[in-house]
Coordinates of C-alpha atoms in Angstrom, one line a residue:
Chain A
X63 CA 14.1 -0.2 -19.8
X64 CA 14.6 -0.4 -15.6
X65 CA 18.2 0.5 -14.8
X66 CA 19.3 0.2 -10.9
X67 CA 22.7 1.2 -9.3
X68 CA 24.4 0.6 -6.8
X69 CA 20.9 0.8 -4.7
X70 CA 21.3 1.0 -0.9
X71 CA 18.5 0.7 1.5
X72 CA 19.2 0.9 5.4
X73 CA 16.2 0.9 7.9
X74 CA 18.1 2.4 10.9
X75 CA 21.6 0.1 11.1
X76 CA 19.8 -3.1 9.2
X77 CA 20.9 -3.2 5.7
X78 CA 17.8 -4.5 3.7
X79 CA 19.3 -4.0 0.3
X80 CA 23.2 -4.1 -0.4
X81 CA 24.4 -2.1 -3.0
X82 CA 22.5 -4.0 -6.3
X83 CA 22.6 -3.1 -9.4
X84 CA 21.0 -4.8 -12.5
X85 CA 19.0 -3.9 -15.4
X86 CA 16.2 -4.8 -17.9
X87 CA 15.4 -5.0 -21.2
X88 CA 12.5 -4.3 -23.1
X89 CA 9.9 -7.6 -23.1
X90 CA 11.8 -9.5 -20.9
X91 CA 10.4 -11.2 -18.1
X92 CA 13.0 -10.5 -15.0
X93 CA 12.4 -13.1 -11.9
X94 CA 13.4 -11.9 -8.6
X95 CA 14.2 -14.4 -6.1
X96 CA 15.1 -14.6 -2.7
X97 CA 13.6 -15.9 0.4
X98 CA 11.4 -14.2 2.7
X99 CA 12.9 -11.1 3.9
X100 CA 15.8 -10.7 1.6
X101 CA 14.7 -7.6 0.3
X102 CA 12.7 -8.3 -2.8
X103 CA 10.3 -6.1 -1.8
X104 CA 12.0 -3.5 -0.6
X105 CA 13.8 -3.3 -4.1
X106 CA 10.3 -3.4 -5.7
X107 CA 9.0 -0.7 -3.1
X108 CA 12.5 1.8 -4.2
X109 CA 12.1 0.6 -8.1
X110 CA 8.0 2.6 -7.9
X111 CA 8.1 5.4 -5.8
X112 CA 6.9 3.9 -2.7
X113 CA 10.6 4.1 -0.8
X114 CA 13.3 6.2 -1.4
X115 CA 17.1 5.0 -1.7
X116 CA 19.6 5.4 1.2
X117 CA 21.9 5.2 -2.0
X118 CA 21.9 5.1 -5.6
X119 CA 20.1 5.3 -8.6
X120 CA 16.7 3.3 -10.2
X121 CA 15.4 4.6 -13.6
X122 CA 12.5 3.6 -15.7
X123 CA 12.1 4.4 -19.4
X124 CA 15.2 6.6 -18.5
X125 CA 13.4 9.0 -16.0
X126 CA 14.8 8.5 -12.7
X127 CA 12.3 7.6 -9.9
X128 CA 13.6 10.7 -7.6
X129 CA 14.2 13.6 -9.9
X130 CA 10.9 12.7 -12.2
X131 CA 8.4 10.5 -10.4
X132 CA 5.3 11.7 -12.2
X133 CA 7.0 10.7 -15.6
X134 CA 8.7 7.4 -14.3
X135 CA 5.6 6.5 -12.3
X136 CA 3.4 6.6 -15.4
X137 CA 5.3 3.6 -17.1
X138 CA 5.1 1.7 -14.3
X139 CA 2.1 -1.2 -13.5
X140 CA 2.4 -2.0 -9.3
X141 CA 1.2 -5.1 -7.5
X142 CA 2.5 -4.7 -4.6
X143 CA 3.2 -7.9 -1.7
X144 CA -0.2 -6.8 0.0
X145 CA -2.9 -5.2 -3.2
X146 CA -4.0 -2.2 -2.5
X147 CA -7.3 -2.9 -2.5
X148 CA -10.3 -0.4 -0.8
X149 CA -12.4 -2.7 0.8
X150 CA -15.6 -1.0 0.8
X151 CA -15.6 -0.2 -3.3
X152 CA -16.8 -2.7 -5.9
X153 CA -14.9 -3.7 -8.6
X154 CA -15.8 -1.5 -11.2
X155 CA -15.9 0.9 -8.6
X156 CA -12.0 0.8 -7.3
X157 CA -10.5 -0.2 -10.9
X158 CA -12.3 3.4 -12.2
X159 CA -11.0 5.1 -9.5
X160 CA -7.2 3.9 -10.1
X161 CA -8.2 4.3 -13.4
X162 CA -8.4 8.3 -12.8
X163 CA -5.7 8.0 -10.3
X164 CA -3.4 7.2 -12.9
X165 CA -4.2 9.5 -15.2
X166 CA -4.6 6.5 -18.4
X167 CA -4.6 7.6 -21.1
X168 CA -5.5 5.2 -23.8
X169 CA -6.8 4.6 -27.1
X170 CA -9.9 2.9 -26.2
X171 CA -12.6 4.5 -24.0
X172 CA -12.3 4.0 -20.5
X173 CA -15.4 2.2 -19.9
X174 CA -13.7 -0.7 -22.6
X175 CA -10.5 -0.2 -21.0
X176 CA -11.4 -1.7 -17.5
X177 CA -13.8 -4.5 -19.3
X178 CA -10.9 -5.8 -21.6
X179 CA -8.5 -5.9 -18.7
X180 CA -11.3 -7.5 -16.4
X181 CA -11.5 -10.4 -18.9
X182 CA -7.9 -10.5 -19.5
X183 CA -7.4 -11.5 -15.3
X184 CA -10.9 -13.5 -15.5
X185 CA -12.9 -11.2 -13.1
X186 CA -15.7 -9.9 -15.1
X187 CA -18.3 -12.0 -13.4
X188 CA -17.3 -10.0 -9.6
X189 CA -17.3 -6.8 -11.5
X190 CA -20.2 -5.5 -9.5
X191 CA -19.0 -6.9 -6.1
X192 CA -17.3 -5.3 -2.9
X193 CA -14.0 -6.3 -2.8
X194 CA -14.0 -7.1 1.0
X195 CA -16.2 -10.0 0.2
X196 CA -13.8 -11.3 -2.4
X197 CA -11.5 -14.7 -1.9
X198 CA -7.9 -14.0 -1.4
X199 CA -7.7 -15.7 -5.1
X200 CA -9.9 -12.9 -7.1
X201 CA -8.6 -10.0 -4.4
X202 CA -5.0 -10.9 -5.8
X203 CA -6.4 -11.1 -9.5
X204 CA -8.0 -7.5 -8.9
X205 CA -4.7 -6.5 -7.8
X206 CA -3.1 -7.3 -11.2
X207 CA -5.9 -5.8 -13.3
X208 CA -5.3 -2.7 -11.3
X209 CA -1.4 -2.7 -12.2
X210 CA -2.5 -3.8 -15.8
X211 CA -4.3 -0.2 -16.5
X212 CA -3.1 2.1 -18.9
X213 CA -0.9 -0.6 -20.6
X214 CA 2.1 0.1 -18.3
X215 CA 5.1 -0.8 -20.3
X216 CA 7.0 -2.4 -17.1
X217 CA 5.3 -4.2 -15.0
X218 CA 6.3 -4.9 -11.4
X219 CA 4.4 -8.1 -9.7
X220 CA 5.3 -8.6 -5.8
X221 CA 4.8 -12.0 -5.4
X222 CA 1.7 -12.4 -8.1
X223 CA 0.7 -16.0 -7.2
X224 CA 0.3 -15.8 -3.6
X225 CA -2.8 -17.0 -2.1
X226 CA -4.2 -18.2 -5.6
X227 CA -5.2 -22.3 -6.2
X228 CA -2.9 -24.6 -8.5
X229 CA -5.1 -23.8 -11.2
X230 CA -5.6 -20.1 -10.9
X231 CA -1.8 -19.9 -10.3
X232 CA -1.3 -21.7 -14.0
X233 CA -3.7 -19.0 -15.5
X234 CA -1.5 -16.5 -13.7
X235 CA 1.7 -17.4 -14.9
X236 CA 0.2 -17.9 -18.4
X237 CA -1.0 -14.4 -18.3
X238 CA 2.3 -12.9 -17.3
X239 CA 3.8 -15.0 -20.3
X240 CA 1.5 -13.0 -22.8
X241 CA 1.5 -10.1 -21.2
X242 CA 5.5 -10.0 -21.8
X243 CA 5.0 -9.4 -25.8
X244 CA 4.0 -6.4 -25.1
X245 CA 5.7 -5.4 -21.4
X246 CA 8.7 -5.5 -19.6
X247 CA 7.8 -7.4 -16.6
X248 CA 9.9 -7.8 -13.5
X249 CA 8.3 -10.5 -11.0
X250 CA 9.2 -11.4 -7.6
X251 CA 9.3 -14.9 -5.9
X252 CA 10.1 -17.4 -3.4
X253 CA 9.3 -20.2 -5.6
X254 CA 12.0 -21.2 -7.6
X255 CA 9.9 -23.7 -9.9
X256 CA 7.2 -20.2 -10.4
X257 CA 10.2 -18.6 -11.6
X258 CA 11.6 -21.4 -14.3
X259 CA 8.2 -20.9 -15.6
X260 CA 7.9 -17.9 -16.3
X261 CA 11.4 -16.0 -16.7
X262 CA 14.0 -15.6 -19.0
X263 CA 16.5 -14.4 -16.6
X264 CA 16.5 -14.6 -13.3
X265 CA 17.9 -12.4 -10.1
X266 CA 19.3 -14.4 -6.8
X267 CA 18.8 -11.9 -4.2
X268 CA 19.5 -13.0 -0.6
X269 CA 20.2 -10.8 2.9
X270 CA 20.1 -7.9 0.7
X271 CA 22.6 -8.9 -1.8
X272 CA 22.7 -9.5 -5.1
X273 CA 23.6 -13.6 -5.6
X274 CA 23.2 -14.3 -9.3
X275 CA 22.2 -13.0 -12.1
X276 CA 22.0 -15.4 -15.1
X277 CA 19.5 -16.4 -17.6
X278 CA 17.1 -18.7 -16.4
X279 CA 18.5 -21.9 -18.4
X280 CA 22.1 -21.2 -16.8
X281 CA 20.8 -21.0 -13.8
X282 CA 18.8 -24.3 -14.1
X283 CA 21.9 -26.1 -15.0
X284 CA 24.1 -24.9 -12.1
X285 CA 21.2 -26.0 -9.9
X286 CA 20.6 -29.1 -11.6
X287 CA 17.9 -31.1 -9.3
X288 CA 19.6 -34.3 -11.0
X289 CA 22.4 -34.3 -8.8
X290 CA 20.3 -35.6 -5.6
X291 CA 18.1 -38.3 -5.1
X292 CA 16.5 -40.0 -2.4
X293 CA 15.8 -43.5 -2.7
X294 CA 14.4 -46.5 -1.1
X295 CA 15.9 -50.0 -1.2
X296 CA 14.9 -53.2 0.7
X297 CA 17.8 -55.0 2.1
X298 CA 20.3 -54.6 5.0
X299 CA 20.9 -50.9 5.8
X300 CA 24.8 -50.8 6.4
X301 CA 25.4 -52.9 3.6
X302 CA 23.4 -50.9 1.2
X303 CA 25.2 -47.9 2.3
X304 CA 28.6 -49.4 2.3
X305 CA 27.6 -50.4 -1.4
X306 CA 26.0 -47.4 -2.4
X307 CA 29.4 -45.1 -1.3
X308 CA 31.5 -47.7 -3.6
X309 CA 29.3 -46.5 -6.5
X310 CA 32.0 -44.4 -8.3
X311 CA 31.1 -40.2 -8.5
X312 CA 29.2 -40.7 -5.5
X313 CA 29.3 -37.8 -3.4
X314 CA 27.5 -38.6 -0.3
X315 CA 25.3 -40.9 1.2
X316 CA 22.9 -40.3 3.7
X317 CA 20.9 -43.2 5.5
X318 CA 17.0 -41.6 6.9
X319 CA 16.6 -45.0 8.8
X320 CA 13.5 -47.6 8.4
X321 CA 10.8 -46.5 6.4
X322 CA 9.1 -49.9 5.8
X323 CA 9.5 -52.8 7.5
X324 CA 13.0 -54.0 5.5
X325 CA 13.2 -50.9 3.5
X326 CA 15.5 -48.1 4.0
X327 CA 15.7 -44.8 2.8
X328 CA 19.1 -43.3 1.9
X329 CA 19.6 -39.2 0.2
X330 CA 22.2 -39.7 -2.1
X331 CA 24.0 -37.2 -3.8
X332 CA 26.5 -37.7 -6.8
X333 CA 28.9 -35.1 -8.0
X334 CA 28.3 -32.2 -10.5
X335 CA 27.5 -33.5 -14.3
X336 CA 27.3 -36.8 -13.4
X337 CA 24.3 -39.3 -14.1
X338 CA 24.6 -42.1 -11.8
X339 CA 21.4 -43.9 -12.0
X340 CA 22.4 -46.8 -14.3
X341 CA 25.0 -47.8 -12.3
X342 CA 22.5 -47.6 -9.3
X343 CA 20.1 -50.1 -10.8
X344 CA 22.9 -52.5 -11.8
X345 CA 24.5 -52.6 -8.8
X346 CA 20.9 -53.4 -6.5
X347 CA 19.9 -55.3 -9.2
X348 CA 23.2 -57.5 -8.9
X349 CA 22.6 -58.0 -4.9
X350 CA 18.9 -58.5 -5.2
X351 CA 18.2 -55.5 -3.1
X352 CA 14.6 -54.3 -4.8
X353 CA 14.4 -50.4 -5.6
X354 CA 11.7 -49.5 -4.2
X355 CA 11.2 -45.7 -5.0
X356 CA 13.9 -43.3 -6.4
X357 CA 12.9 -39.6 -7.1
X358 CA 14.9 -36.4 -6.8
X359 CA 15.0 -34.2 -3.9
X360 CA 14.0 -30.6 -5.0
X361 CA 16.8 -27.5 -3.5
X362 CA 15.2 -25.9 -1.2
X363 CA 16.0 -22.1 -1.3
X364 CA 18.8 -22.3 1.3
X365 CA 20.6 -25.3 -1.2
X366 CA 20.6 -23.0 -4.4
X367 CA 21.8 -20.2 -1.9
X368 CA 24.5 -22.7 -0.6
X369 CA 25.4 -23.8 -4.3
X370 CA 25.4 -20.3 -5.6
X371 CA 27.8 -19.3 -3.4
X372 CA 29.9 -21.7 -3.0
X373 CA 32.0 -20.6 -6.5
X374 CA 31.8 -16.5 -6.8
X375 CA 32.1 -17.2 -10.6
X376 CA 28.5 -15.3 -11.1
X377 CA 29.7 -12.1 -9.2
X378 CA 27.6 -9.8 -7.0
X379 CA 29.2 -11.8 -4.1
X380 CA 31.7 -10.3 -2.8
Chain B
X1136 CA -6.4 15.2 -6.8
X1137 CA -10.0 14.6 -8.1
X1138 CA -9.4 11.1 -8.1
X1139 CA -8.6 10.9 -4.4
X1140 CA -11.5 13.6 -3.7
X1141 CA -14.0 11.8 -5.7
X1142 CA -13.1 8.6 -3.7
X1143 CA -12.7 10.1 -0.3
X1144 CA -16.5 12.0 -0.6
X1145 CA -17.9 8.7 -1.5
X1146 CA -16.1 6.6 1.3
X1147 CA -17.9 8.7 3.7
X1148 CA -21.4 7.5 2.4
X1149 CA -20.4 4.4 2.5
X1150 CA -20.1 3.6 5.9
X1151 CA -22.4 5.4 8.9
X1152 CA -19.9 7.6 9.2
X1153 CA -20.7 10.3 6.6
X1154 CA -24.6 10.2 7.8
X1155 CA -23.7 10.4 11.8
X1156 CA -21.4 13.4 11.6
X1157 CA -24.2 15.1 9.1
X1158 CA -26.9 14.0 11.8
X1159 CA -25.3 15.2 14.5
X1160 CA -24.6 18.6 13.1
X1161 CA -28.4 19.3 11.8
X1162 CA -29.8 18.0 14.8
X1163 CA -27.8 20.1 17.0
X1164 CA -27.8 23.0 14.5
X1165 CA -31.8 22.5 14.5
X1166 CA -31.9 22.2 18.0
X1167 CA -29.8 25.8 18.3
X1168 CA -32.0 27.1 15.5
X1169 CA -35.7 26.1 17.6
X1170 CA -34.1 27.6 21.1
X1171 CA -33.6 31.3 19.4
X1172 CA -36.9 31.4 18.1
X1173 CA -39.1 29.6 20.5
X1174 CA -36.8 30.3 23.4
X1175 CA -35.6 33.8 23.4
X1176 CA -37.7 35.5 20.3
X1177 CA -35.0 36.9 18.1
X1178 CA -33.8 36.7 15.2
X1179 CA -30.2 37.0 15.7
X1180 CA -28.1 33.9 14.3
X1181 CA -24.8 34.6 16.0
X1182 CA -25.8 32.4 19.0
X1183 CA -26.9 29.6 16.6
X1184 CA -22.6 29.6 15.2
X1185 CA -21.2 30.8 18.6
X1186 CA -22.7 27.1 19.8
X1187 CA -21.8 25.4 17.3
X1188 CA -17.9 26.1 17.8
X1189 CA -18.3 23.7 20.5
X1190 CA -20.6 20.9 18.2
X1191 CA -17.9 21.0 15.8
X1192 CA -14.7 20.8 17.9
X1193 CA -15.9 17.6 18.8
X1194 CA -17.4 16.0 15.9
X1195 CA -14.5 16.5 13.7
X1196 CA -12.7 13.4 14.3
X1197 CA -15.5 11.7 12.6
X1198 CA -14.6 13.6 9.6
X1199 CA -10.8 13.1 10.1
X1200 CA -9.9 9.6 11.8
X1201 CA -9.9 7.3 8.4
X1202 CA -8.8 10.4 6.0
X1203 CA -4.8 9.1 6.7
X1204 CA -5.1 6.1 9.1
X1205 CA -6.9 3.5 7.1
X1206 CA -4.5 4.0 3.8
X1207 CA -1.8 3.1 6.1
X1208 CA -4.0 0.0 7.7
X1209 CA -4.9 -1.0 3.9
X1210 CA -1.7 -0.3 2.0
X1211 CA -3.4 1.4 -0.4
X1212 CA -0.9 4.1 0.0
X1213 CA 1.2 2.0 -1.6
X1214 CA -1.0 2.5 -4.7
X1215 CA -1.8 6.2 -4.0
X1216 CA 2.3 7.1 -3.9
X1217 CA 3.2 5.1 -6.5
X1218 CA 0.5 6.4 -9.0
X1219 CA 1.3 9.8 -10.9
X1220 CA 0.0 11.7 -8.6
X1221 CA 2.0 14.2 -6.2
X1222 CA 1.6 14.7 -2.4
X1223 CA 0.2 17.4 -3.1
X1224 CA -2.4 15.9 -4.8
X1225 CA -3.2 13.5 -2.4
X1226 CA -3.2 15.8 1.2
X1227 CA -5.4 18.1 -0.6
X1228 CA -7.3 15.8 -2.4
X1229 CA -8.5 14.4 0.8
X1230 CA -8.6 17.1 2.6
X1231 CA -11.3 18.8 0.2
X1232 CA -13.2 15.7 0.4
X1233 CA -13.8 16.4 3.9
X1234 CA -14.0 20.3 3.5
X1235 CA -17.5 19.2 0.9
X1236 CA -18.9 16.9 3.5
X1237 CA -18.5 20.0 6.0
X1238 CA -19.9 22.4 3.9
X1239 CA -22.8 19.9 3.3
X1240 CA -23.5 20.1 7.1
X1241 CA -23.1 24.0 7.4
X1242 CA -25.0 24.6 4.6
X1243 CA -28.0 23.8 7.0
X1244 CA -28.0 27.7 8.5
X1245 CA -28.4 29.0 5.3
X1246 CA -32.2 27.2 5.8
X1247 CA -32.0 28.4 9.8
X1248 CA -31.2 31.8 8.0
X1249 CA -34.1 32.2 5.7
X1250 CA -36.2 30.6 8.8
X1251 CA -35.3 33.9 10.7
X1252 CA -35.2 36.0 7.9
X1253 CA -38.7 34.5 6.6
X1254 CA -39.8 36.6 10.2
X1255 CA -38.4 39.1 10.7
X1256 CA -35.7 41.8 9.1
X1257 CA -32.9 39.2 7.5
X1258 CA -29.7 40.6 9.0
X1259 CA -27.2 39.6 5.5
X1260 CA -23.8 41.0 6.8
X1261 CA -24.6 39.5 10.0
X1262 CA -24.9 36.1 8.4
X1263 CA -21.9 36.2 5.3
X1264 CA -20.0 36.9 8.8
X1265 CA -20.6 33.9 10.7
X1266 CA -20.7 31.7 7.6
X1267 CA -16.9 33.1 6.2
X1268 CA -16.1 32.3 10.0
X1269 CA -17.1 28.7 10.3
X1270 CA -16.5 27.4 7.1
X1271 CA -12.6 28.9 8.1
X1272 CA -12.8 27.4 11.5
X1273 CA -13.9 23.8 9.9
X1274 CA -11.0 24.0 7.4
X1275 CA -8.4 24.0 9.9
X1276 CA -10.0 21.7 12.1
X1277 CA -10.0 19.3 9.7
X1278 CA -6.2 20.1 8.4
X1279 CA -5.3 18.9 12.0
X1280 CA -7.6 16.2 12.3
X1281 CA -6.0 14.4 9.2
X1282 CA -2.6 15.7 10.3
X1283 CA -3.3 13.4 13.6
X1284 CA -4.5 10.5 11.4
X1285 CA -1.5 10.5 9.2
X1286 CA 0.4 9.3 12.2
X1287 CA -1.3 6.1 12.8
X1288 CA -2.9 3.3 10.6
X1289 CA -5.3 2.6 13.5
X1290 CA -8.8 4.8 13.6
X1291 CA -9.1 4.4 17.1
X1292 CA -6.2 6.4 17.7
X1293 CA -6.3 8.9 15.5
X1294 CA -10.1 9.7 16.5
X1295 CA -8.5 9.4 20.3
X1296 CA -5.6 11.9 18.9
X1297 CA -8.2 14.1 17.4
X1298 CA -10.6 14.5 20.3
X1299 CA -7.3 15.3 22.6
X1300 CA -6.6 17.9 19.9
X1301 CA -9.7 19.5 20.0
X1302 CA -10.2 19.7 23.7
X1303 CA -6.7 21.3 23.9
X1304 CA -8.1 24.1 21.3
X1305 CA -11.2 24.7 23.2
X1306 CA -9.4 24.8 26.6
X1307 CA -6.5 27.3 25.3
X1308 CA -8.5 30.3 26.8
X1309 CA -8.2 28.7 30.0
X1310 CA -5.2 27.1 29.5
X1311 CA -3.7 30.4 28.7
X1312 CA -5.4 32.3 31.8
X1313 CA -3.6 29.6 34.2
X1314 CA -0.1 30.1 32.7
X1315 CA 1.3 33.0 35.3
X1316 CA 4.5 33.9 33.2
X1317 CA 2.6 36.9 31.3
X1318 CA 4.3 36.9 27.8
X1319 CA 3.9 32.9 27.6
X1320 CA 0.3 33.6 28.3
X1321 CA -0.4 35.9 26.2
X1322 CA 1.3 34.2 23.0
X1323 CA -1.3 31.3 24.2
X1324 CA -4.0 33.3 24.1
X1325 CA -2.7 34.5 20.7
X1326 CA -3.2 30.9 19.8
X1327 CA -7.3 31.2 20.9
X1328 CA -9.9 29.3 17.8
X1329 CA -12.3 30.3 19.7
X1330 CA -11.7 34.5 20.5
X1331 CA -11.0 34.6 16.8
X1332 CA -14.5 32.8 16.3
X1333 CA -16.4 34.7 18.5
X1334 CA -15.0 37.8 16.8
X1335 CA -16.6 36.3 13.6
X1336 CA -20.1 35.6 15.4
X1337 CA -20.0 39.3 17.0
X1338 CA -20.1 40.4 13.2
X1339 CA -16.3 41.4 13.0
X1340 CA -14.5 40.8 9.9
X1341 CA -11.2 40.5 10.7
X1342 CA -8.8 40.1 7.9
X1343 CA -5.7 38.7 10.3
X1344 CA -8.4 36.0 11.7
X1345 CA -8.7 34.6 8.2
X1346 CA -5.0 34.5 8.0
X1347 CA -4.9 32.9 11.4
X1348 CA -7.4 30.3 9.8
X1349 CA -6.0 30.0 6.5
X1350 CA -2.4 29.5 8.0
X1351 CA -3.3 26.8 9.8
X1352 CA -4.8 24.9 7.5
X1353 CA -1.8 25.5 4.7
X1354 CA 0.6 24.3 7.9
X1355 CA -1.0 21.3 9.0
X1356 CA -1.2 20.3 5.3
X1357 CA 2.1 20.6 4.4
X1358 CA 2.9 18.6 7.3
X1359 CA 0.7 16.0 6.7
X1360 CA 2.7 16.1 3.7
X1361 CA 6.2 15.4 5.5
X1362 CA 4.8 12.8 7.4
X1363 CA 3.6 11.1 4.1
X1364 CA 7.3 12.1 2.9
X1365 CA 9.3 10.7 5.8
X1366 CA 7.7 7.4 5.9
X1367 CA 9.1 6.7 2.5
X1368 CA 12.8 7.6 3.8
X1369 CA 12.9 6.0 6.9

């Protein structure tokens, strides 16, 4: 459905993406993920029209975005990092006018159109409101129904959840979920827990470079959370540490000082595969040193880079 | 295109800005209309278009400052460029949106016309002159206007842009007069809105005028249209 080569983007001598390639699917929900300024967006921006290429080749629906925009464009629903929202319309008023602007051409008429897409995203009760005097949560949402008209068949989400409460972010994420029976959806994040939920196979995109690409189960493994925890035990500090080193598999131990009076907090990390929490509780239950809290330590972005990168068994590093 | 037209002719009624520049037109165009008849007695309407060149010089950035700027400011140009439409589409789109709402605003001295021609012998040739004159004169006012606005996302500077613009057209006469190097002053002259204009309100009907007019407008579109272009490859 969305084939990209070899795609090069330079502003001036910075490199924003590196020669990526990947492809998609129909109905499968592709997560994008990368930290701020890794080119996500930039990718997304080249993938619709909105950019051009320094170097190679995006398709959609096998027209290629240069050579037939019009055709390509037509297949494609864009929320882009910002909406493109004009402030001084009303709802009904702005999602009418991308109607026309996008030339949908539907089965239904086009007054039923908008209304089934403005209860899909939950926004029929703002319908007849400016959009400037939206929250940041319903902006976003009119965002999506705008990308939603016409039934694009891929559908390409810059960061969708932004700016949007726990709750509406659930909804969100739900609604991307459905919409994939009938769309090829390509979504973008920071989040790495967004992305578990919602993707079958994610993209590790970082400086520009393509870092993994793996279905979204594989790459939970490899980044298994299990594999770090921090704790909290009551007893002498350098003992506990000297104790908790001896526990075998144990990769590293890392003391964060006094938490409570008498209780220390160590991040302990065991090696890959291993489950080392039985031992744990036997050993501190042995010396009477109380657990006082154990939980694991979620990878930031920068660990699942570091971990991703540390074997090239995935390719797209070089 | 009628999208983007349809959207652009309602933006302009949606803030002041549509009602101020069509104020400021009928008021002064009213104004010029009451000095003919009150003032000098006659019924001749070339004075009323000959003082409007002036009027509309300076008004036009109204019409032009958000035509470019504020998609930039917005990012709904990420929306317009990535729709099905071409850039084409959206240049002229846009730029007929603003052509209506000055044809809205000129289409008062067809009333001054039937004013004067309600008193005395309606002079028809006289009039279909000065009209096919400023409605050419508006159009590629306004091409530049949103050519100037395509280059900035802020309104302040492309109404700033547009009224520098503007003055440098209405000072090319004297401009051109200063410049003592004879053939570089006379290709600025060459360059004169206004001698063409005036030509138009003396009655003439001067087929390489409307070129002139027509040019510029096609021009400035299609580079609107490069600057639209270039953003996407830089």
């Amino acid at each position: 459905m969305i084939e990209i080569k070899n795609l090069t983007k330079k502003y001036g001598d910075k490199v924003a993406v590196d020669n990526v390639s990947f492809s998609v699917k129909e109905g499968e929900i592709l997560g994008f993920l990368g930290p701020n300024g890794a080119g996500k967006s930039t990718t997304m921006n080249i993938l619709t029209g909105y950019l051009s290429a320094t170097d190679g080749q995006a398709k959609i629906a096998g027209y290629d975005i240069l050579e037939n925009p019009t055709e390509a464009k037509k297949k494609i629903g864009y929320l882009p990092e910002q909406p493109p929202l004009y402030m001084d319309m009303t709802v009904d008023e702005y999602l009418s006018f991308m109607y026309d602007l996008k030339k949908v051409k539907v089965g239904a008429s086009k007054r039923n159109h908008i209304t089934a897409i403005c209860d899909l995203v939950k926004i029929s009760d703002v319908r007849k409101r400016m959009i400037k005097n939206l929250s940041k949560g319903y902006k976003q949402r009119v965002g999506i129904a705008q990308a939603l008209l016409g039934n694009p068949e891929v559908l390409i989400l810059d960061e969708p959840t932004v700016g949007l409460d726990p709750k509406q972010i659930i909804e969100i994420r739900t609604l991307i979920k459905n919409l994939s029976q009938s769309h090829t959806v390509i979504l973008s994040s920071h989040i790495l827990p967004e992305i578990q939920a919602v993707c079958d196979r994610v993209i590790v995109i970082n400086k520009g470079k393509l870092v993994a690409d793996d279905t979204e189960a594989n790459l939970s493994n490899r980044l298994s959370e299990d594999l770090r925890y921090t704790i909290r035990v009551e007893g002498p500090e350098a003992e506990v540490k000297s104790m908790l080193e001896s526990i075998p598999q144990m990769e590293k131990v890392d003391s964060l000082g006094e938490k409570e009076p008498g209780v220390y907090e160590f991040v302990i990390e065991a090696e890959e595969g291993a489950d080392i929490r039985h031992e744990l509780f036997k050993r501190l239950a042995g010396r009477n040193w109380p657990l006082m809290s154990l939980r694991s330590s979620e990878l930031t972005l920068e660990d699942i880079f570091l971990q991703l990168t540390k074997d090239n068994a995935y390719g797209g590093e070089e | 295109m009628q999208a983007i037209f349809r959207r652009e002719l309602q933006a302009y009624f949606k803030s002041p800005l549509g009602y101020i520049y069509l104020a400021i037109l009928f008021f002064f165009g009213g104004q010029f209309l009451v000095i003919q008849i009150s003032g000098y007695r006659t019924n001749e309407i070339s004075s009323i278009f000959a003082s409007l060149f002036t009027i509309l010089l300076f008004t036009m950035p109204i019409l032009t400052m958000r035509l470019m700027s504020e998609d930039k400011r917005l990012k709904t140009d990420q929306a317009l460029l990535t729709a099905p439409v071409s850039l084409n589409g959206i240049v002229w789109g846009k730029f007929l949106a603003a052509f209506t709402l000055f044809l809205i605003a000129i289409s008062s001295t067809v009333v001054y016309f039937f004013v004067m021609a309600s008193m005395a012998t309606p002079q028809w040739n006289m009039f279909f002159g000065n009209l096919v004159g400023i409605i050419l004169l508006g159009a590629s006012l306004i091409s530049i206007g949103m050519f100037i606005s395509s280059l900035t996302e802020s309104q302040m500077v492309a109404a700033i842009g547009g009224f520098a613009a503007m003055f440098f057209i209405f000072m090319i006469d004297s401009i051109a007069e200063m410049i003592p190097i004879d053939w570089l002053s006379s290709a600025m002259s060459k360059l004169s809105f206004m001698t063409r204009y005036n030509d138009f309100t003396s009655g003439i009907l001067n087929f390489s005028h409307m070129l002139f007019y027509i040019s510029v407008v096609v021009v400035f579109n299609f580079l609107t249209m490069r600057i639209l272009e270039k953003k996407r490859w830089s």
